[in-house]
CSV table of C-alpha atoms in Angstrom, one decimal:
chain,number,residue,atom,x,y,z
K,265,UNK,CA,-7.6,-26.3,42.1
K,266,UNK,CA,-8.3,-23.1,40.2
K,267,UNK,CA,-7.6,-19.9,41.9
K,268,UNK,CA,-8.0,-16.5,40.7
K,269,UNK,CA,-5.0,-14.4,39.3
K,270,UNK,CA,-6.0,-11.4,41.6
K,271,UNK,CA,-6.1,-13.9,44.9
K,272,UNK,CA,-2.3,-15.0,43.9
K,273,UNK,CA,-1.1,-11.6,43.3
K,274,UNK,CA,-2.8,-10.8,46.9
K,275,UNK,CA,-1.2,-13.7,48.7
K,276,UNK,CA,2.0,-13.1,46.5
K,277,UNK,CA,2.2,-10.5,48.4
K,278,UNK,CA,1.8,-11.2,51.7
K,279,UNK,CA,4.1,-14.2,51.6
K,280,UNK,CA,6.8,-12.1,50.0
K,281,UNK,CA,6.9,-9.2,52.4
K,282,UNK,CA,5.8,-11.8,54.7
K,283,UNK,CA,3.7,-8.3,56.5
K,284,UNK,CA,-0.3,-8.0,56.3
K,285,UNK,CA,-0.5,-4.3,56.8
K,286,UNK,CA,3.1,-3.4,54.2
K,287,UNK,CA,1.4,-6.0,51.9
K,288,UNK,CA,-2.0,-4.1,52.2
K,289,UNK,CA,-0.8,-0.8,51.3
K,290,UNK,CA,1.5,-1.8,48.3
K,291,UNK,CA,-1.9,-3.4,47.1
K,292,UNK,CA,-3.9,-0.5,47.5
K,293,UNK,CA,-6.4,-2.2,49.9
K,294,UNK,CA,-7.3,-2.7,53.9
K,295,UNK,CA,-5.5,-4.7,56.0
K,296,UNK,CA,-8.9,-6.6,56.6
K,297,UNK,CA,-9.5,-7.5,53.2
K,298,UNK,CA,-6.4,-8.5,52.9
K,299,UNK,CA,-6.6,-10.6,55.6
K,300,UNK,CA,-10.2,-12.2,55.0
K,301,UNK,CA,-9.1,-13.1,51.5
K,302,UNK,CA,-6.8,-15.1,53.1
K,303,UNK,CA,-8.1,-17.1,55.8
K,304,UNK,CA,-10.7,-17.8,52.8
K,305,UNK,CA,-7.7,-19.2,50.5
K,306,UNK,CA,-6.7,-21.2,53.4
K,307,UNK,CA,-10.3,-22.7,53.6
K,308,UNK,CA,-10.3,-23.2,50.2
K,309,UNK,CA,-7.1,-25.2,50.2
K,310,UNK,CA,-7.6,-27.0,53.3
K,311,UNK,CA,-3.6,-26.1,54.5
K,312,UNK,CA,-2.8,-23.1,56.8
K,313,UNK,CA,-0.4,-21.2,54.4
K,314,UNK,CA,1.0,-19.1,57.4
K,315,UNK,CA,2.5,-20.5,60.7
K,316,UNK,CA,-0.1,-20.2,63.4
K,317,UNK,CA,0.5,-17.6,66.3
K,318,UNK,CA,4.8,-17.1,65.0
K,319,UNK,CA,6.0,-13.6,64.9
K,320,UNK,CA,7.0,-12.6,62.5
K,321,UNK,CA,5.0,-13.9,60.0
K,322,UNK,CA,6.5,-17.1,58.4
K,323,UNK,CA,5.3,-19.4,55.7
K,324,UNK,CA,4.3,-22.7,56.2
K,325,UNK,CA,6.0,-25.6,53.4
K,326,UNK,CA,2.2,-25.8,51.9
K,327,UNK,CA,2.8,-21.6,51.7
K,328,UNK,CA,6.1,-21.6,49.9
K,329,UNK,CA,4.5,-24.2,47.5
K,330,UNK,CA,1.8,-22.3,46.8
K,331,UNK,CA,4.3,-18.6,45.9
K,332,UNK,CA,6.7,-20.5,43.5
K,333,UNK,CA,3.1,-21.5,41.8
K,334,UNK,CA,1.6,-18.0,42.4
K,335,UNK,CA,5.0,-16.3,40.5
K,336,UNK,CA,4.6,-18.5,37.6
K,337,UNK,CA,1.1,-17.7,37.4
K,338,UNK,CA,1.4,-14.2,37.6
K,339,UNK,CA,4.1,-14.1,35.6
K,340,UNK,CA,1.9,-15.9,32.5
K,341,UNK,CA,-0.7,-13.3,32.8
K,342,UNK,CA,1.7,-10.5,32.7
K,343,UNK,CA,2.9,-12.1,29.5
K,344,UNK,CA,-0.9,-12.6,28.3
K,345,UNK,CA,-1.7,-8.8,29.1
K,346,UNK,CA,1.3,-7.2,27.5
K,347,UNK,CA,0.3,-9.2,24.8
K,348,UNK,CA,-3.3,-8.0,24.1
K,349,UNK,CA,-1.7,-4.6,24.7
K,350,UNK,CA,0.7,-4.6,21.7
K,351,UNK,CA,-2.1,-6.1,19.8
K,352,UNK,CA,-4.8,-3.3,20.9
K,353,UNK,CA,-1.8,-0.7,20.0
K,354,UNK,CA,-1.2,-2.2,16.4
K,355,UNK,CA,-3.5,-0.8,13.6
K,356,UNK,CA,-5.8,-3.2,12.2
K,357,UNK,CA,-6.3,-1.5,9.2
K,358,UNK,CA,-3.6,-1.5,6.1
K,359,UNK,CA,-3.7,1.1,3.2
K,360,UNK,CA,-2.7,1.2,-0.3
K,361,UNK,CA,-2.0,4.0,-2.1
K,362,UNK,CA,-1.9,3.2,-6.4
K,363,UNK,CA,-1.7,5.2,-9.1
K,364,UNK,CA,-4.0,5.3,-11.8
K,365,UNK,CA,-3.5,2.0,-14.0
K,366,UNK,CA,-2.6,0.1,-11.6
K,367,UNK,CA,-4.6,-3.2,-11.0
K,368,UNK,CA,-4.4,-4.4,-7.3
K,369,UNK,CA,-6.7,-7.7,-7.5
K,370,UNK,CA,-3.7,-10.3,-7.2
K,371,UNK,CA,-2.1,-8.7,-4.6
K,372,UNK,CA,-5.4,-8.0,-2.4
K,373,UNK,CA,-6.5,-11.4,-2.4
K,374,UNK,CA,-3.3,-12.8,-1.0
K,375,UNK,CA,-3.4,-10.1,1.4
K,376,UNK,CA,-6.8,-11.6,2.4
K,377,UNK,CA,-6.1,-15.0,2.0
K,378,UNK,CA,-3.0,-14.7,4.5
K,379,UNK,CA,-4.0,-12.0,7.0
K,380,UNK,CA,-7.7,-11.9,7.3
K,381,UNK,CA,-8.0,-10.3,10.8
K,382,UNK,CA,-5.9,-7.1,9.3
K,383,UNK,CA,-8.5,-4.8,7.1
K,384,UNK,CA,-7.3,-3.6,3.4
K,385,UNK,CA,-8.5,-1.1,2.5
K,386,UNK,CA,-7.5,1.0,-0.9
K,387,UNK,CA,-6.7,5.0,-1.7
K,388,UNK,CA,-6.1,6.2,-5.3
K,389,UNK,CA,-3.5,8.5,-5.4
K,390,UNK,CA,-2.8,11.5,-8.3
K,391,UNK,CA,0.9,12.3,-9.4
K,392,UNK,CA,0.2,15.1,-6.2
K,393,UNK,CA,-0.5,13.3,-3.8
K,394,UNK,CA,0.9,9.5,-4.6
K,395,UNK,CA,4.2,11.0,-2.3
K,396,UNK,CA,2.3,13.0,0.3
K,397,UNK,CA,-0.3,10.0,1.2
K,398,UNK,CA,3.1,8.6,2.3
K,399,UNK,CA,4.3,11.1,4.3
K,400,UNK,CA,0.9,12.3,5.9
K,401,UNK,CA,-0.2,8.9,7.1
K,402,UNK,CA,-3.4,8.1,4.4
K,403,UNK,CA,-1.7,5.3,3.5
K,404,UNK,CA,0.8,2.5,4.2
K,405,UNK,CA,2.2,1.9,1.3
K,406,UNK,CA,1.8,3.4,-2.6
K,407,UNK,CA,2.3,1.8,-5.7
K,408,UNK,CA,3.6,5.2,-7.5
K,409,UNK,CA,4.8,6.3,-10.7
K,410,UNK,CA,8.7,7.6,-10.6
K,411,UNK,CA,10.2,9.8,-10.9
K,412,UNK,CA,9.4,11.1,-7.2
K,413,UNK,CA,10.9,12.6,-4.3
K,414,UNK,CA,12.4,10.1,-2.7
K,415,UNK,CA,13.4,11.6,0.6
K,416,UNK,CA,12.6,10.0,3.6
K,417,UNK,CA,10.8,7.1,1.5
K,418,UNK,CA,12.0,3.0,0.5
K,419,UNK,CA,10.5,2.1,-3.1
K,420,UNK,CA,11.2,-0.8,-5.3
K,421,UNK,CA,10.2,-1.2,-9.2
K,422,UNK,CA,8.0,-3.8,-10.3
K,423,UNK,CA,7.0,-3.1,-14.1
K,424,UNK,CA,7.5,-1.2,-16.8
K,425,UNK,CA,4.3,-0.2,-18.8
K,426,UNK,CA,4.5,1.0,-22.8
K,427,UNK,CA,3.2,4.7,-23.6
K,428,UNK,CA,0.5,5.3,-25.8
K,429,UNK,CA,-0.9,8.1,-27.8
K,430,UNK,CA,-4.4,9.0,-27.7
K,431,UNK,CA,-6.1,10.3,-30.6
K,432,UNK,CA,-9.9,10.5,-32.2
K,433,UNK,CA,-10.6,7.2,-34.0
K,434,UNK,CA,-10.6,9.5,-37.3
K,435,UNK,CA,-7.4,10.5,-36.9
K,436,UNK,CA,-4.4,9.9,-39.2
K,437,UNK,CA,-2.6,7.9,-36.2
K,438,UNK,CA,-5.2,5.5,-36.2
K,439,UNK,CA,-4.8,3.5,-39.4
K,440,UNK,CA,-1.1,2.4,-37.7
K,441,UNK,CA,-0.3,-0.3,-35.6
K,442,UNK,CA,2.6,2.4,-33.5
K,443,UNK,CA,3.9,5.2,-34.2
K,444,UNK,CA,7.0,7.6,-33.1
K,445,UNK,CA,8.1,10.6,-31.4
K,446,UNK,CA,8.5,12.3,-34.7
K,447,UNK,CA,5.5,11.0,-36.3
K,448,UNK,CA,3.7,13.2,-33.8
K,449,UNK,CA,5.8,16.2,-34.0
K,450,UNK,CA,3.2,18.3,-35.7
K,451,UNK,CA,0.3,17.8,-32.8
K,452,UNK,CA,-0.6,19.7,-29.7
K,453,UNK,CA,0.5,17.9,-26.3
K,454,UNK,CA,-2.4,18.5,-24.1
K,455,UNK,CA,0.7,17.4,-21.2
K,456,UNK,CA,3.2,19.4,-19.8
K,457,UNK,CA,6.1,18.6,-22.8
K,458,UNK,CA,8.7,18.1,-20.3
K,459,UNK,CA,6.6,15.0,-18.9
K,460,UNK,CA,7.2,13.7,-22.8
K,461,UNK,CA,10.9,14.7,-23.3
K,462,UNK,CA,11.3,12.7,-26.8
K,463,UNK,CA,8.0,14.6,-28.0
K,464,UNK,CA,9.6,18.3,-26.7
K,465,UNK,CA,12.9,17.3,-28.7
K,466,UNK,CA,11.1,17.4,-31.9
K,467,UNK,CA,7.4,19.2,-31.6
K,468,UNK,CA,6.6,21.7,-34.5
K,469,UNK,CA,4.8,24.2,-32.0
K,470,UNK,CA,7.8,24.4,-29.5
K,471,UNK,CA,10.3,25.0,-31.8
K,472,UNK,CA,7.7,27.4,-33.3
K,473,UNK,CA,7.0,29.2,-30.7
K,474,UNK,CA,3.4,29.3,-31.0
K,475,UNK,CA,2.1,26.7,-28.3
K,476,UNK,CA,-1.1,27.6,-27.2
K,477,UNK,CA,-1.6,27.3,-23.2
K,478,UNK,CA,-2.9,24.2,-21.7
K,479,UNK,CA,-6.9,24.3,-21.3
K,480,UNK,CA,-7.8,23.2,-17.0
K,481,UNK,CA,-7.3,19.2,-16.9
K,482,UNK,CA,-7.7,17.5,-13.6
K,483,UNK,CA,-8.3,13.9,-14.6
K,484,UNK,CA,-7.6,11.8,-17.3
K,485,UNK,CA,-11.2,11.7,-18.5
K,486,UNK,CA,-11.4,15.4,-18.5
K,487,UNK,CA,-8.4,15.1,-20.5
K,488,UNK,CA,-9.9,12.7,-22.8
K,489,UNK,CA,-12.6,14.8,-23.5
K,490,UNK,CA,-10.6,17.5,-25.1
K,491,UNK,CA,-8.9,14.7,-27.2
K,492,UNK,CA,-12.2,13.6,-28.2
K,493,UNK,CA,-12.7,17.2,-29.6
K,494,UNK,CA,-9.7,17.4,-31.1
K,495,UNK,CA,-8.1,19.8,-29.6
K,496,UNK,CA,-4.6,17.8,-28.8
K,497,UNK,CA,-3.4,14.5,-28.2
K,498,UNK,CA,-2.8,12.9,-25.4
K,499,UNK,CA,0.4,10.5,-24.2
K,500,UNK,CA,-0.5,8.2,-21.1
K,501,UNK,CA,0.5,4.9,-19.7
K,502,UNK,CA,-1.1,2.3,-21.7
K,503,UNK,CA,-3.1,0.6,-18.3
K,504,UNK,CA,-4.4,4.6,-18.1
K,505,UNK,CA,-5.8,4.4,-21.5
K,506,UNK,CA,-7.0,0.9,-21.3
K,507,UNK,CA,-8.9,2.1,-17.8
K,508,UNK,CA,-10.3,5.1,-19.6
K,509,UNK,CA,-11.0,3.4,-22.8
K,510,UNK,CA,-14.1,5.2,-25.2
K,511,UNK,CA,-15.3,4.2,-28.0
K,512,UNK,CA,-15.1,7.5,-29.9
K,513,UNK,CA,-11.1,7.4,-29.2
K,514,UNK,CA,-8.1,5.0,-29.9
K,515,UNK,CA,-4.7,4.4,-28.8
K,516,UNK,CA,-1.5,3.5,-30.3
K,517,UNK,CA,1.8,2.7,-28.9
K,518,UNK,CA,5.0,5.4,-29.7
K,519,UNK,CA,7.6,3.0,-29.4
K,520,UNK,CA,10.2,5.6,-28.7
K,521,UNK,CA,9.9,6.9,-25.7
K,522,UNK,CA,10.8,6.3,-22.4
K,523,UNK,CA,8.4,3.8,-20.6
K,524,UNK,CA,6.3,4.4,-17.7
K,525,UNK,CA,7.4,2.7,-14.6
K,526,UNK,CA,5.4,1.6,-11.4
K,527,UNK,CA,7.6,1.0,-8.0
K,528,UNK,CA,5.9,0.2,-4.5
K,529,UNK,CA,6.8,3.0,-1.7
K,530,UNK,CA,6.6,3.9,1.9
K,531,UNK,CA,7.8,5.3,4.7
K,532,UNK,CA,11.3,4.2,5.3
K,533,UNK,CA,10.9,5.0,9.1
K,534,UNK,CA,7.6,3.6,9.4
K,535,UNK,CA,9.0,0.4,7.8
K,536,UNK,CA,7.2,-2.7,9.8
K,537,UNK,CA,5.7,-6.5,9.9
K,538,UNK,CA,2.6,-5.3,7.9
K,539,UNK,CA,4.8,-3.1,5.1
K,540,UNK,CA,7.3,-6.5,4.9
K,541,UNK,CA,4.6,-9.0,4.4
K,542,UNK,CA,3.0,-6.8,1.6
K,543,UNK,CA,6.7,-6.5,-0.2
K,544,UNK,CA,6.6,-10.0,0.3
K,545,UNK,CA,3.5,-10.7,-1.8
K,546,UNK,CA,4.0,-8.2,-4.4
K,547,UNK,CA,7.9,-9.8,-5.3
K,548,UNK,CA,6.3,-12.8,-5.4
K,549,UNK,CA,4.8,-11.7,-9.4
K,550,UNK,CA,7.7,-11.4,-11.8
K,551,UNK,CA,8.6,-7.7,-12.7
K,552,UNK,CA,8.4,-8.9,-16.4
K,553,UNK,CA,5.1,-7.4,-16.3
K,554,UNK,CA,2.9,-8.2,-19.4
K,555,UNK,CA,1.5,-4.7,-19.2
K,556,UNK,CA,5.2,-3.4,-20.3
K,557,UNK,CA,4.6,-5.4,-24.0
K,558,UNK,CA,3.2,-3.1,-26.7
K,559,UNK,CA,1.7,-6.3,-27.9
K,560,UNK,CA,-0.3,-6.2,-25.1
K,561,UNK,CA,-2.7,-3.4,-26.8
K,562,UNK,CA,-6.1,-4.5,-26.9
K,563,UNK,CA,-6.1,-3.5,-31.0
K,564,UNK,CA,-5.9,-5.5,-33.9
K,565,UNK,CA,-2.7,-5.0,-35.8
K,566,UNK,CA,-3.6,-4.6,-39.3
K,567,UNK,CA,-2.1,-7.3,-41.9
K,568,UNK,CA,0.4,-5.7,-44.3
K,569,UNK,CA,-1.7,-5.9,-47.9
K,570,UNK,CA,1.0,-7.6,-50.7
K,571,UNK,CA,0.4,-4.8,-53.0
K,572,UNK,CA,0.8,-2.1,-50.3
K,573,UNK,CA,3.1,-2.8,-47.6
K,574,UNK,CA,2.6,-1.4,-43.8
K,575,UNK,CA,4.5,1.3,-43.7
K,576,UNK,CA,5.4,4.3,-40.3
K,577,UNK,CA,3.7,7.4,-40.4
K,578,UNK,CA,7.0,9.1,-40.6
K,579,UNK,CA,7.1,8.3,-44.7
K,580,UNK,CA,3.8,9.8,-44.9
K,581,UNK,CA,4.3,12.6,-42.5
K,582,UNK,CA,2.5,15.6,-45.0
K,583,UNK,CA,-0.7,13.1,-45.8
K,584,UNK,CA,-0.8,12.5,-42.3
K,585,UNK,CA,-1.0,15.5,-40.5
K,586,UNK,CA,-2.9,16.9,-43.0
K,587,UNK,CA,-5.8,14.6,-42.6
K,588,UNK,CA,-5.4,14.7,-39.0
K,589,UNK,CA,-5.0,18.2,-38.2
K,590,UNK,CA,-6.6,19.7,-35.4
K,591,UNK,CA,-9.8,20.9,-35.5
């Protein structure tokens, strides 16, 4: 027979203090009701659960029966309550932070394949803010582009990613398959140069001293646009140029320098199921990332012609930069 969780916890109670009116005033209700509910259990069981006319109140065998099930049961709802509570208190919405480049397809749809009830959503990140997202809560966890301040934070690498130069298609740098540091030595980093290090070692215009100041840039396109007038160059991941590919513009690998790595961050202190079950999905796809291959670059190498061999910009460094000087 089915009886309610509130009726057991009332007679609970009762038979436990084994006193109507101390029972009624723990519960927070009259001695009456407390009483009415119970002759009405007793109906509803067809047993007296109390000794009849005994002072003080004692519990009949059918009684004590009936409290080691009423414990049981009211100790499986308290179980089933705390429960819901840690599940109401848990965030049903998990955040990703990524840097520009970065393609989060694979990874998503595991996510939703394994955790459907937990929302994904997605935040694009700048090199500003892909640290502070962290810290300030706006996301979970950040696929980020090192280096970084990594106080306070737990990050892993996944990939390494070739760097690329982007020029107008009618520059010099476009009739090679890649090119060097040196080879671009004579152009006008529209970049900080100690984001390029291998360029600063050897450009013309720092050694100079005649570098003109930066123009306002606060996206790659708007970058890209000041390429496209030829105003500088540009040296970006090659997933950044591929994701901000134009037509009037091209891109070539410089196969000396340093390549751009991505790592997965967060919080080290806010470290929990959710963040472990993404690390687990992202670690599942090798770090041998195909995005780290120059190969990879969406442009057809040109053949070396037998009477005129292929040969680096470096060897034809004047010709070069003087059909590809800035306008």
């Amino acid at each position: 027979m089915n009886i309610d969780v509130q009726t057991l916890r009332w007679y609970a109670a009762v038979a436990q203090q084994l006193h109507f009116a101390r029972a009624a005033q723990s519960l927070g209700i009259s001695r009456i009701r407390l009483s009415k509910t119970i002759v009405e259990l007793e109906e509803q069981l067809g047993v007296d659960l109390f000794v009849p006319g005994v002072s003080p109140t004692e519990l009949t065998e059918d009684g004590r029966a009936l409290l080691e099930r009423a414990l049981v049961e009211i100790a499986e709802d308290d179980r089933l309550s705390e429960l819901a509570q840690v599940a109401a208190a848990e965030p049903t919405t998990f955040t990703i932070g990524y840097a520009e480049g970065v393609t989060l397809t694979k990874w998503t749809r595991i996510w939703a394949d394994r955790f459907p009830d937990v929302t994904l959503s997605v935040t694009a990140t700048t090199p500003e803010t892909q640290v502070s997202a962290l810290h300030d809560g706006t996301v979970d966890v950040s696929f980020v582009r090192p280096p970084i301040d990594r106080e306070g934070l737990n990050a892993i690498g996944l990939y390494q990613e070739v760097q690329v130069v982007v020029v107008p298609k009618d520059h010099a740098v476009a009739a090679f398959d890649s090119v060097t540091a040196s080879d671009l030595a004579d152009e006008h980093l529209l970049a900080d140069p100690a984001t390029v290090p291998e360029w600063a070692a050897v450009a013309t215009e720092l050694e100079v001293g005649n570098r003109p100041a930066l123009p306002p840039m606060n996206s790659t396109a708007e970058t890209f646009e000041y390429v496209a007038a030829g105003l500088g160059v540009a040296i970006v991941p090659h997933s950044v140029a591929r994701f901000n590919a134009r037509k009037d513009l091209v891109y070539r690998p410089v196969t000396d320098i340093e390549q751009s790595q991505i790592a997965l961050a967060w919080v080290a202190e806010h470290e929990d199921d959710r963040i472990e079950e993404f690390i687990g999905i992202v670690r599942g796809r090798s770090t041998r990332s195909s995005r780290g291959s120059a190969d990879d670059a969406p442009v057809k190498k040109k053949k070396a012609h037998p009477s005129k061999p292929a040969r680096p910009v470096a060897k034809t460094k004047t010709n070069a930069r003087r059909s590809g000087k800035r306008r």
